[in-house]
Amino acid sequence: MFTPFENEPYVDFSQPEPRQRIREALKLVESQLGGEYPLIVGGRRFMTAERIESYNPANPTQLVGSVSRATPEHAESAIRAAYDAFPAWSRVDPEVRARCLMKVAAILRRRIYEFSAWMVYEVSKSWLEAYADTAEAIDFLEFYAREMVRLGGGQPSTPYSGEENEVRYMPMGVGVIIPPWNFPLAIMAGMTAAGIVTGNTVVTKPAEQSSVIAAKFFEVLEDASVPPGVANFLPGLGEEVGDLLTGHPLVRFVSFTGSREVGLHINERVATHRGEKWLKRAVLEMGGKDCIVVDEDADLDSAAEGVVAAAFGFQGQKCSACSRLVAHKTIYDTLLDRVVARAKTLTQGDPTQENVNMGAVIDGDADRKIRSYIEIGKSEGRLVLGGGKPANPGAGHFIDATIVADVDSNARIAQEEIFGPALAVIRADSFDHALEIANGTEYGLTGALYSCDRMKLERARHEFQVGNLYLNRKCTGAFVDVQPFGGFNMSGTDSKAGGRDYLHHFLLAKSIAERW
């Protein structure tokens, strides 16, 4: 029997041992940069002529790895391999499938500094952000393993005289997993693990920007004896293989985390009937325009600390990041000064080095998009921090922590997802006005309220329309089974990843009655 679930603890990088271990891991990973990685389809490895080359965002001339790039023919083969592997894998006892995940988690735990170091290089995460990503991957694996044991047998139902009745959960079939680059291990591993522990087989198409991390994870799946064809590794370009994967008639579900635009396109693909004898499911986690509201009686130092951490952690490249600060008019100026002062203390640079808070944004496309929004912001409000050009544009995709004050709630930088280190600050006339602003976007992912007023906190519980609400703390940093994660409206299907309902998305309920 598995021990009760506990979240993987973090380490303190100000202490000598963790600091030394991450330095050693960074050296190890540095010695392996530039490697080549194959597709994995049905347990077979394929090297292709076309490659996805992954470069360090903080040092764009440094090749992290070269990953084989799938063609539509490879995508077709991967779906067929998953389809062929499904019958046998679906009949494997749920506890056995759970043990496979527990083994993967154990390997990751032993190599936690190494996998964290890969993320420092490939997506420019700080040491702590990278370690937290790996820890969350372990949490997903451990938690979903235990959940499958709970769901694997007969489920409770009301007894009925003269009959035996039971409810069982059955796997669905072949699933397509499309994870994002910003949590390249945690979300990718969690989505893949959820698909296979429930008895399904999957084809995972990682984000192009983080394909090396995904390749390293698939090596661990093989080390943990996950059978061939159960999880297939298919890095490729979305425009080349995406529609084939999401619209294939043998696919039963698509699990996606990424942008609103791509998520809506997938939803359309999944909803279109093409002669299949089933309705596909879509599990979609999309964007956010997340907001922290600070009321007039709040602890302003605590609020400023939370706002800066949520707005600029991992360069604001989180769907949960605070991109709007809504402050009551009576404390607006004081809070703004404290937020700016705290943001000025953030250090930026190559995260392979010590004491770096902010690395580079993911690539040149992101760099250009974020800077274009900053320019828009300058015309929509008052620039109070950042917004400048990097000292050496060729050195990396670095963007300063940027704050634009006095923004109208309907301005573009207050409505559109930027996905970078840019914060819009909005003045609210009252608490009612603040809630109106907070709810005034098409998204509904995360939000936070800082207040000492019990009645306002209680109102927020009911009226602040987000999937993850935080009271008197920052709006980022959800822990598995502590704060199940997922949002409303254009933020997705509110799937609640890391929660006790999540695996139901990948299962079919079957009621069985036998009359004696």
Coordinates of C-alpha atoms in Angstrom, one line a residue:
M1 CA 0.0 0.0 0.0
F2 CA 1.3 3.4 -0.9
T3 CA 2.0 5.9 1.9
P4 CA -0.3 9.0 2.0
F5 CA 0.4 11.7 -0.5
E6 CA 2.7 14.5 0.5
N7 CA 3.9 17.4 -1.6
E8 CA 7.6 17.3 -2.6
P9 CA 9.4 19.9 -0.4
Y10 CA 11.4 22.7 -1.8
V11 CA 15.0 23.5 -0.9
D12 CA 16.7 26.7 0.2
F13 CA 19.3 27.7 -2.3
S14 CA 20.9 30.1 0.2
Q15 CA 22.1 27.0 2.0
P16 CA 25.5 25.4 1.0
E17 CA 24.3 21.9 0.1
P18 CA 21.5 22.8 -2.4
R19 CA 23.7 25.5 -3.9
Q20 CA 26.5 23.0 -4.5
R21 CA 24.2 20.3 -5.9
I22 CA 22.6 22.6 -8.5
R23 CA 26.1 23.9 -9.5
E24 CA 27.2 20.3 -10.1
A25 CA 24.0 19.5 -12.0
L26 CA 24.5 22.6 -14.2
K27 CA 28.0 21.4 -15.1
L28 CA 26.7 17.9 -15.9
V29 CA 24.0 19.3 -18.1
E30 CA 26.4 21.7 -19.8
S31 CA 28.6 18.7 -20.8
Q32 CA 25.5 17.2 -22.5
L33 CA 24.3 20.2 -24.4
G34 CA 23.9 19.8 -28.2
G35 CA 22.8 16.2 -28.0
E36 CA 20.4 14.6 -30.6
Y37 CA 17.1 13.1 -29.6
P38 CA 14.9 10.7 -31.6
L39 CA 11.1 10.3 -31.9
I40 CA 9.8 7.3 -29.9
V41 CA 6.9 5.5 -31.6
G42 CA 5.8 2.1 -30.5
G43 CA 9.1 1.7 -28.6
R44 CA 11.1 2.3 -31.7
R45 CA 13.4 5.3 -32.1
F46 CA 13.5 7.4 -35.3
M47 CA 16.0 10.0 -36.2
T48 CA 14.8 12.4 -38.9
A49 CA 16.5 14.7 -41.3
E50 CA 14.4 17.7 -40.2
R51 CA 15.1 18.8 -36.6
I52 CA 13.7 21.1 -33.9
E53 CA 16.7 22.9 -32.5
S54 CA 16.4 24.2 -29.0
Y55 CA 18.5 27.2 -27.9
N56 CA 19.1 28.7 -24.5
P57 CA 17.0 31.9 -24.3
A58 CA 19.6 33.6 -22.2
N59 CA 22.3 32.7 -24.7
P60 CA 20.7 32.2 -28.1
T61 CA 23.9 30.9 -29.7
Q62 CA 24.0 28.0 -27.3
L63 CA 22.3 24.9 -28.6
V64 CA 20.6 22.9 -25.9
G65 CA 19.7 20.0 -28.1
S66 CA 18.5 18.9 -31.5
V67 CA 15.2 16.9 -31.5
S68 CA 13.9 14.9 -34.5
R69 CA 10.9 16.6 -36.1
A70 CA 7.9 14.5 -36.9
T71 CA 6.1 14.4 -40.2
P72 CA 2.4 13.7 -40.7
E73 CA 3.4 10.1 -41.6
H74 CA 5.2 9.8 -38.2
A75 CA 2.1 11.2 -36.5
E76 CA -0.1 8.6 -38.2
S77 CA 2.3 5.9 -37.1
A78 CA 2.3 7.1 -33.5
I79 CA -1.5 7.1 -33.3
R80 CA -1.5 3.5 -34.8
A81 CA 1.1 2.4 -32.3
A82 CA -0.9 3.8 -29.4
Y83 CA -4.1 2.2 -30.8
D84 CA -2.4 -1.2 -31.0
A85 CA -1.0 -0.9 -27.5
F86 CA -4.3 0.1 -25.9
P87 CA -6.0 -3.3 -25.5
A88 CA -3.2 -4.8 -23.5
W89 CA -2.4 -1.7 -21.4
S90 CA -6.1 -1.1 -20.6
R91 CA -6.3 -4.6 -19.0
V92 CA -3.2 -4.0 -16.8
D93 CA -4.3 -3.8 -13.2
P94 CA -4.7 -0.1 -12.1
E95 CA -2.3 -0.7 -9.2
V96 CA 0.4 -1.9 -11.6
R97 CA -0.1 1.2 -13.8
A98 CA 0.2 3.3 -10.6
R99 CA 3.4 1.6 -9.6
C100 CA 4.9 2.6 -13.0
L101 CA 4.2 6.2 -12.1
M102 CA 5.7 5.8 -8.6
K103 CA 8.8 4.5 -10.2
V104 CA 9.0 7.4 -12.6
A105 CA 8.6 9.7 -9.6
A106 CA 11.4 8.0 -7.7
I107 CA 13.8 8.4 -10.7
L108 CA 12.9 12.1 -11.0
R109 CA 13.4 12.6 -7.2
R110 CA 16.9 11.0 -7.5
R111 CA 17.7 13.3 -10.5
I112 CA 15.8 16.4 -9.3
Y113 CA 18.8 18.7 -9.6
E114 CA 19.7 17.4 -13.0
F115 CA 16.2 17.9 -14.4
S116 CA 16.0 21.4 -12.8
A117 CA 19.3 22.2 -14.5
W118 CA 17.9 21.2 -17.9
M119 CA 15.1 23.8 -17.4
V120 CA 17.6 26.5 -16.4
Y121 CA 19.3 26.0 -19.8
E122 CA 16.3 25.3 -22.0
V123 CA 13.6 27.8 -20.8
S124 CA 15.7 30.2 -18.6
K125 CA 14.1 29.3 -15.3
S126 CA 15.8 30.5 -12.1
W127 CA 17.1 27.8 -9.8
L128 CA 14.1 27.9 -7.5
E129 CA 11.5 28.1 -10.3
A130 CA 13.2 25.1 -12.0
Y131 CA 13.3 23.1 -8.8
A132 CA 9.7 23.9 -8.2
D133 CA 8.8 22.7 -11.7
T134 CA 10.5 19.3 -11.1
A135 CA 8.9 19.0 -7.6
E136 CA 5.5 19.6 -9.2
A137 CA 6.2 16.9 -11.8
I138 CA 6.9 14.5 -8.9
D139 CA 3.7 15.5 -7.2
F140 CA 1.6 14.9 -10.2
L141 CA 3.1 11.4 -10.7
E142 CA 2.7 10.5 -7.0
F143 CA -0.8 11.9 -6.7
Y144 CA -2.3 10.5 -9.9
A145 CA -0.8 7.1 -9.0
R146 CA -2.7 7.1 -5.7
E147 CA -5.8 8.5 -7.3
M148 CA -5.9 5.6 -9.8
V149 CA -5.7 3.1 -7.0
R150 CA -8.7 4.8 -5.4
L151 CA -10.6 4.8 -8.7
G152 CA -9.5 1.4 -9.9
G153 CA -12.0 -0.8 -8.2
G154 CA -15.7 -0.8 -7.8
Q155 CA -17.1 2.5 -6.7
P156 CA -19.9 3.0 -4.0
S157 CA -23.5 2.8 -5.1
T158 CA -26.8 2.4 -3.2
P159 CA -27.6 -1.3 -2.5
Y160 CA -30.6 -2.8 -4.2
S161 CA -32.3 -6.0 -3.0
G162 CA -31.9 -9.0 -5.3
E163 CA -29.1 -7.5 -7.4
E164 CA -25.4 -6.9 -7.4
N165 CA -24.6 -3.4 -8.6
E166 CA -21.3 -1.7 -9.1
V167 CA -19.8 1.3 -10.9
R168 CA -16.4 0.9 -12.5
Y169 CA -14.2 3.3 -14.4
M170 CA -12.9 2.3 -17.8
P171 CA -10.1 3.7 -20.0
M172 CA -11.2 5.5 -23.2
G173 CA -8.5 4.7 -25.8
V174 CA -5.9 6.9 -27.6
G175 CA -5.3 10.4 -26.3
V176 CA -3.2 13.3 -27.7
I177 CA -1.2 15.3 -25.1
I178 CA -0.1 18.8 -26.1
P179 CA 1.7 20.5 -23.2
P180 CA 3.2 24.1 -23.0
W181 CA 6.8 25.2 -22.8
N182 CA 6.5 27.3 -19.6
F183 CA 6.2 24.3 -17.3
P184 CA 8.1 22.0 -19.6
L185 CA 8.4 19.1 -17.1
A186 CA 5.6 19.5 -14.6
I187 CA 2.6 20.0 -16.9
M188 CA 4.0 17.8 -19.7
A189 CA 4.6 15.0 -17.2
G190 CA 1.3 15.5 -15.4
M191 CA -0.7 15.4 -18.6
T192 CA 1.1 12.4 -19.9
A193 CA 0.9 10.5 -16.6
A194 CA -2.8 11.2 -16.2
G195 CA -3.4 9.7 -19.7
I196 CA -1.5 6.5 -19.1
V197 CA -2.3 5.7 -15.5
T198 CA -6.0 5.7 -16.4
G199 CA -5.3 2.9 -18.8
N200 CA -5.2 5.0 -22.0
T201 CA -2.4 5.2 -24.4
V202 CA -1.0 8.6 -25.6
V203 CA 0.9 10.5 -28.2
T204 CA 2.7 13.4 -26.6
K205 CA 3.6 16.4 -28.8
P206 CA 5.7 18.7 -26.6
A207 CA 6.1 22.4 -27.2
E208 CA 8.9 23.1 -29.7
Q209 CA 10.7 25.4 -27.3
S210 CA 11.1 22.7 -24.7
S211 CA 11.4 19.4 -26.6
V212 CA 14.7 18.4 -25.0
I213 CA 13.2 18.3 -21.5
A214 CA 10.4 16.2 -22.8
A215 CA 12.9 13.8 -24.5
K216 CA 14.7 13.4 -21.2
F217 CA 11.4 12.6 -19.5
F218 CA 10.6 9.9 -22.1
E219 CA 13.9 8.3 -21.3
V220 CA 12.7 8.0 -17.7
L221 CA 9.4 6.4 -18.8
E222 CA 11.4 3.8 -20.6
D223 CA 13.7 3.3 -17.5
A224 CA 10.5 2.8 -15.4
S225 CA 9.3 -0.1 -17.8
V226 CA 6.3 1.7 -19.3
P227 CA 5.6 -0.7 -22.2
P228 CA 6.2 0.3 -25.9
G229 CA 3.4 2.1 -27.5
V230 CA 1.8 3.3 -24.3
A231 CA 3.4 6.7 -24.4
N232 CA 4.7 7.9 -27.8
F233 CA 7.1 10.9 -28.1
L234 CA 6.2 13.0 -31.2
P235 CA 8.0 16.4 -31.2
G236 CA 6.9 18.4 -34.2
L237 CA 5.5 21.6 -35.5
G238 CA 1.9 22.3 -34.7
E239 CA 1.2 23.5 -38.2
E240 CA 2.5 20.3 -39.6
V241 CA 1.1 17.6 -37.3
G242 CA -1.4 19.4 -35.0
D243 CA -4.6 19.0 -37.0
L244 CA -3.8 15.4 -37.9
L245 CA -3.4 14.5 -34.3
T246 CA -6.4 16.4 -32.9
G247 CA -8.8 15.4 -35.7
H248 CA -7.7 11.8 -36.1
P249 CA -10.7 9.3 -36.0
L250 CA -8.8 7.0 -33.7
V251 CA -8.2 9.7 -31.0
R252 CA -10.7 9.7 -28.1
F253 CA -9.4 12.7 -26.2
V254 CA -7.1 15.7 -26.5
S255 CA -5.5 17.2 -23.5
F256 CA -4.0 20.7 -24.1
T257 CA -2.4 23.5 -22.2
G258 CA -1.5 26.7 -24.1
S259 CA -2.9 29.8 -25.7
R260 CA -6.6 30.7 -26.0
E261 CA -6.3 30.8 -29.8
V262 CA -4.9 27.3 -30.2
G263 CA -7.2 25.9 -27.5
L264 CA -10.3 27.2 -29.3
H265 CA -9.0 25.7 -32.6
I266 CA -8.5 22.4 -30.9
N267 CA -12.0 22.6 -29.4
E268 CA -13.5 23.1 -32.9
R269 CA -11.4 20.1 -34.2
V270 CA -12.6 17.9 -31.4
A271 CA -16.2 18.9 -31.7
T272 CA -16.4 18.2 -35.4
H273 CA -17.8 14.7 -36.1
R274 CA -16.0 12.8 -38.8
G275 CA -17.8 9.5 -38.7
E276 CA -16.4 8.3 -35.4
K277 CA -18.6 6.2 -33.2
W278 CA -17.7 8.4 -30.2
L279 CA -17.6 12.0 -29.1
K280 CA -14.0 13.2 -28.4
R281 CA -13.3 15.0 -25.2
A282 CA -11.2 18.1 -24.9
V283 CA -9.4 19.0 -21.7
L284 CA -8.3 22.6 -22.3
E285 CA -6.2 24.9 -20.1
M286 CA -5.8 28.2 -21.9
G287 CA -4.9 31.8 -21.1
G288 CA -5.4 34.2 -18.3
K289 CA -5.5 37.9 -17.5
D290 CA -5.1 37.5 -13.8
C291 CA -5.7 40.1 -11.2
I292 CA -4.7 41.0 -7.7
V293 CA -7.1 43.3 -5.9
V294 CA -5.7 45.3 -2.9
D295 CA -8.3 46.8 -0.7
E296 CA -8.0 50.0 1.4
D297 CA -7.4 48.1 4.7
A298 CA -4.9 45.6 3.4
D299 CA -1.3 44.9 4.6
L300 CA 0.4 46.8 1.9
D301 CA 3.9 45.3 2.4
S302 CA 2.5 41.8 2.1
A303 CA 0.5 42.9 -0.9
A304 CA 3.5 44.4 -2.6
E305 CA 5.5 41.3 -2.0
G306 CA 2.8 39.1 -3.5
V307 CA 2.2 41.3 -6.5
V308 CA 5.9 41.4 -7.5
A309 CA 6.3 37.7 -7.0
A310 CA 3.2 36.9 -9.0
A311 CA 3.9 39.4 -11.8
F312 CA 7.6 38.8 -12.4
G313 CA 8.3 35.2 -11.3
F314 CA 9.6 33.3 -14.4
Q315 CA 9.4 36.6 -16.3
G316 CA 5.6 36.7 -16.1
Q317 CA 5.4 33.6 -18.3
K318 CA 2.7 31.8 -16.4
C319 CA -1.0 31.6 -17.2
S320 CA -1.5 32.4 -13.5
A321 CA 0.8 35.4 -13.4
C322 CA -0.5 38.7 -12.1
S323 CA -0.8 41.0 -15.1
R324 CA -3.3 43.4 -13.5
L325 CA -3.1 45.1 -10.1
V326 CA -6.3 46.8 -9.0
A327 CA -5.8 49.0 -6.0
H328 CA -8.3 51.0 -4.0
K329 CA -7.9 54.7 -4.6
T330 CA -7.1 55.6 -1.0
I331 CA -4.0 53.3 -1.0
Y332 CA -3.2 53.4 -4.7
D333 CA -0.2 55.7 -4.7
T334 CA 1.4 54.2 -1.6
L335 CA 1.0 50.7 -2.8
L336 CA 2.3 51.6 -6.3
D337 CA 5.5 53.1 -4.7
R338 CA 6.1 49.9 -2.7
V339 CA 5.5 47.6 -5.7
V340 CA 7.9 49.6 -7.8
A341 CA 10.5 49.7 -5.0
R342 CA 10.3 46.0 -4.5
A343 CA 10.4 45.3 -8.3
K344 CA 13.6 47.3 -8.6
T345 CA 15.4 44.9 -6.3
L346 CA 14.9 42.0 -8.7
T347 CA 18.1 40.8 -10.4
Q348 CA 18.1 39.8 -14.0
G349 CA 20.6 37.7 -16.0
D350 CA 21.7 34.3 -17.1
P351 CA 20.0 31.9 -14.6
T352 CA 22.9 29.5 -14.7
Q353 CA 24.5 32.0 -12.4
E354 CA 23.7 32.5 -8.7
N355 CA 21.1 34.9 -7.3
V356 CA 19.2 35.6 -10.5
N357 CA 15.5 36.3 -10.0
M358 CA 14.6 36.8 -13.7
G359 CA 16.0 35.1 -16.7
A360 CA 15.2 35.6 -20.4
V361 CA 11.8 35.3 -22.1
I362 CA 11.5 32.1 -24.1
D363 CA 12.4 33.2 -27.7
G364 CA 12.5 36.1 -30.2
D365 CA 8.8 35.8 -31.0
A366 CA 7.9 36.3 -27.4
D367 CA 10.4 39.1 -27.0
R368 CA 8.9 41.0 -29.9
K369 CA 5.3 40.4 -28.8
I370 CA 6.0 41.6 -25.2
R371 CA 7.9 44.7 -26.4
S372 CA 5.0 45.6 -28.7
Y373 CA 2.6 45.5 -25.8
I374 CA 4.9 47.6 -23.7
E375 CA 4.9 50.2 -26.4
I376 CA 1.1 50.0 -26.4
G377 CA 1.1 50.4 -22.7
K378 CA 3.2 53.6 -22.9
S379 CA 0.3 55.2 -24.8
E380 CA -2.4 53.7 -22.5
G381 CA -0.8 54.7 -19.1
R382 CA 2.2 56.0 -17.3
L383 CA 5.4 54.0 -17.4
V384 CA 6.8 53.9 -13.9
L385 CA 9.3 51.0 -14.3
G386 CA 11.2 49.2 -17.0
G387 CA 10.2 49.3 -20.7
G388 CA 13.7 49.8 -21.9
K389 CA 15.7 48.0 -24.6
P390 CA 18.3 45.4 -23.5
A391 CA 21.9 46.7 -23.3
N392 CA 23.1 44.0 -25.7
P393 CA 20.2 42.7 -27.9
G394 CA 22.3 39.7 -29.1
A395 CA 23.1 38.5 -25.6
G396 CA 19.7 37.0 -24.8
H397 CA 15.9 37.7 -24.8
F398 CA 15.9 39.8 -21.6
I399 CA 13.1 42.2 -20.8
D400 CA 13.0 44.4 -17.7
A401 CA 10.2 44.1 -15.1
T402 CA 7.8 46.7 -16.5
I403 CA 5.0 48.5 -14.7
V404 CA 2.5 50.8 -16.3
A405 CA 0.3 52.8 -13.9
D406 CA -3.0 54.7 -14.3
V407 CA -4.4 52.2 -16.9
D408 CA -8.0 52.2 -17.9
S409 CA -9.7 48.8 -17.1
N410 CA -10.6 48.5 -20.8
A411 CA -7.2 49.3 -22.2
R412 CA -5.5 46.6 -24.3
I413 CA -2.8 45.9 -21.8
A414 CA -5.6 45.4 -19.2
Q415 CA -7.5 43.0 -21.4
E416 CA -5.1 41.0 -23.6
E417 CA -2.8 38.3 -22.4
I418 CA 0.8 39.5 -22.7
F419 CA 2.6 36.5 -21.2
G420 CA 5.6 38.5 -20.1
P421 CA 7.0 40.8 -17.3
A422 CA 4.5 43.6 -17.8
L423 CA 2.0 44.7 -15.1
A424 CA -0.9 47.1 -15.6
V425 CA -2.0 49.1 -12.5
I426 CA -5.6 50.2 -12.3
R427 CA -7.3 52.5 -9.8
A428 CA -10.6 51.4 -8.2
D429 CA -13.1 53.8 -6.6
S430 CA -14.5 51.2 -4.3
F431 CA -14.5 47.5 -3.5
D432 CA -17.5 47.0 -5.8
H433 CA -15.6 48.8 -8.5
A434 CA -12.6 46.6 -7.9
L435 CA -14.6 43.4 -8.3
E436 CA -16.2 44.7 -11.4
I437 CA -12.7 45.4 -12.9
A438 CA -11.4 42.0 -11.8
N439 CA -14.2 40.2 -13.5
G440 CA -14.2 42.4 -16.5
T441 CA -12.2 40.2 -18.9
E442 CA -13.0 37.2 -21.0
Y443 CA -10.7 35.1 -18.8
G444 CA -11.2 33.6 -15.4
L445 CA -8.1 31.7 -14.3
T446 CA -6.5 33.0 -11.1
G447 CA -7.1 36.0 -8.8
A448 CA -6.2 37.3 -5.4
L449 CA -7.6 39.7 -2.9
Y450 CA -5.6 41.4 -0.1
S451 CA -8.0 42.7 2.6
C452 CA -8.5 42.6 6.4
D453 CA -12.3 42.9 6.0
R454 CA -14.0 39.5 6.6
M455 CA -17.1 40.5 4.7
K456 CA -15.1 41.5 1.7
L457 CA -13.2 38.3 1.8
E458 CA -16.4 36.3 1.9
R459 CA -17.9 38.3 -1.0
A460 CA -14.8 37.5 -3.0
R461 CA -15.3 33.8 -2.4
H462 CA -18.7 34.1 -4.2
E463 CA -18.2 37.0 -6.6
F464 CA -14.6 36.9 -7.8
Q465 CA -15.1 34.8 -10.9
V466 CA -11.9 32.7 -11.2
G467 CA -11.1 29.0 -11.0
N468 CA -8.3 29.6 -8.4
L469 CA -8.9 32.4 -5.8
Y470 CA -6.3 33.3 -3.3
L471 CA -7.0 35.5 -0.2
N472 CA -4.1 37.5 1.3
R473 CA -1.5 35.7 -0.8
K474 CA -0.2 35.8 -4.4
C475 CA -2.1 34.3 -7.3
T476 CA 0.6 31.9 -8.5
G477 CA 2.1 28.8 -7.0
A478 CA -0.7 26.2 -6.8
F479 CA 0.3 22.9 -5.1
V480 CA -1.0 19.5 -6.3
D481 CA -4.1 18.4 -4.3
V482 CA -3.8 21.6 -2.2
Q483 CA -5.1 24.0 -4.9
P484 CA -6.4 22.0 -7.9
F485 CA -5.8 24.2 -10.9
G486 CA -8.0 25.3 -13.7
G487 CA -10.1 28.3 -14.8
F488 CA -13.4 29.5 -16.2
N489 CA -14.6 31.2 -19.4
M490 CA -11.8 31.6 -22.0
S491 CA -9.3 30.2 -19.5
G492 CA -10.4 26.7 -20.3
T493 CA -12.6 23.8 -19.2
D494 CA -11.7 24.2 -15.5
S495 CA -10.2 20.8 -15.5
K496 CA -8.7 21.1 -12.0
A497 CA -5.3 19.5 -12.7
G498 CA -3.8 18.1 -9.5
G499 CA -7.2 17.6 -8.0
R500 CA -9.4 14.6 -7.1
D501 CA -11.7 15.0 -10.1
Y502 CA -9.0 15.3 -12.7
L503 CA -8.6 11.7 -13.7
H504 CA -12.3 11.5 -14.5
H505 CA -11.6 13.4 -17.7
F506 CA -9.8 10.3 -19.0
L507 CA -12.2 7.6 -17.9
L508 CA -15.6 6.3 -18.8
A509 CA -18.0 5.3 -16.0
K510 CA -19.7 1.9 -16.4
S511 CA -22.6 0.8 -14.3
I512 CA -23.0 -3.0 -14.0
A513 CA -26.0 -4.8 -12.5
E514 CA -26.5 -8.5 -12.1
R515 CA -29.9 -9.9 -10.9
W516 CA -29.7 -13.1 -8.9

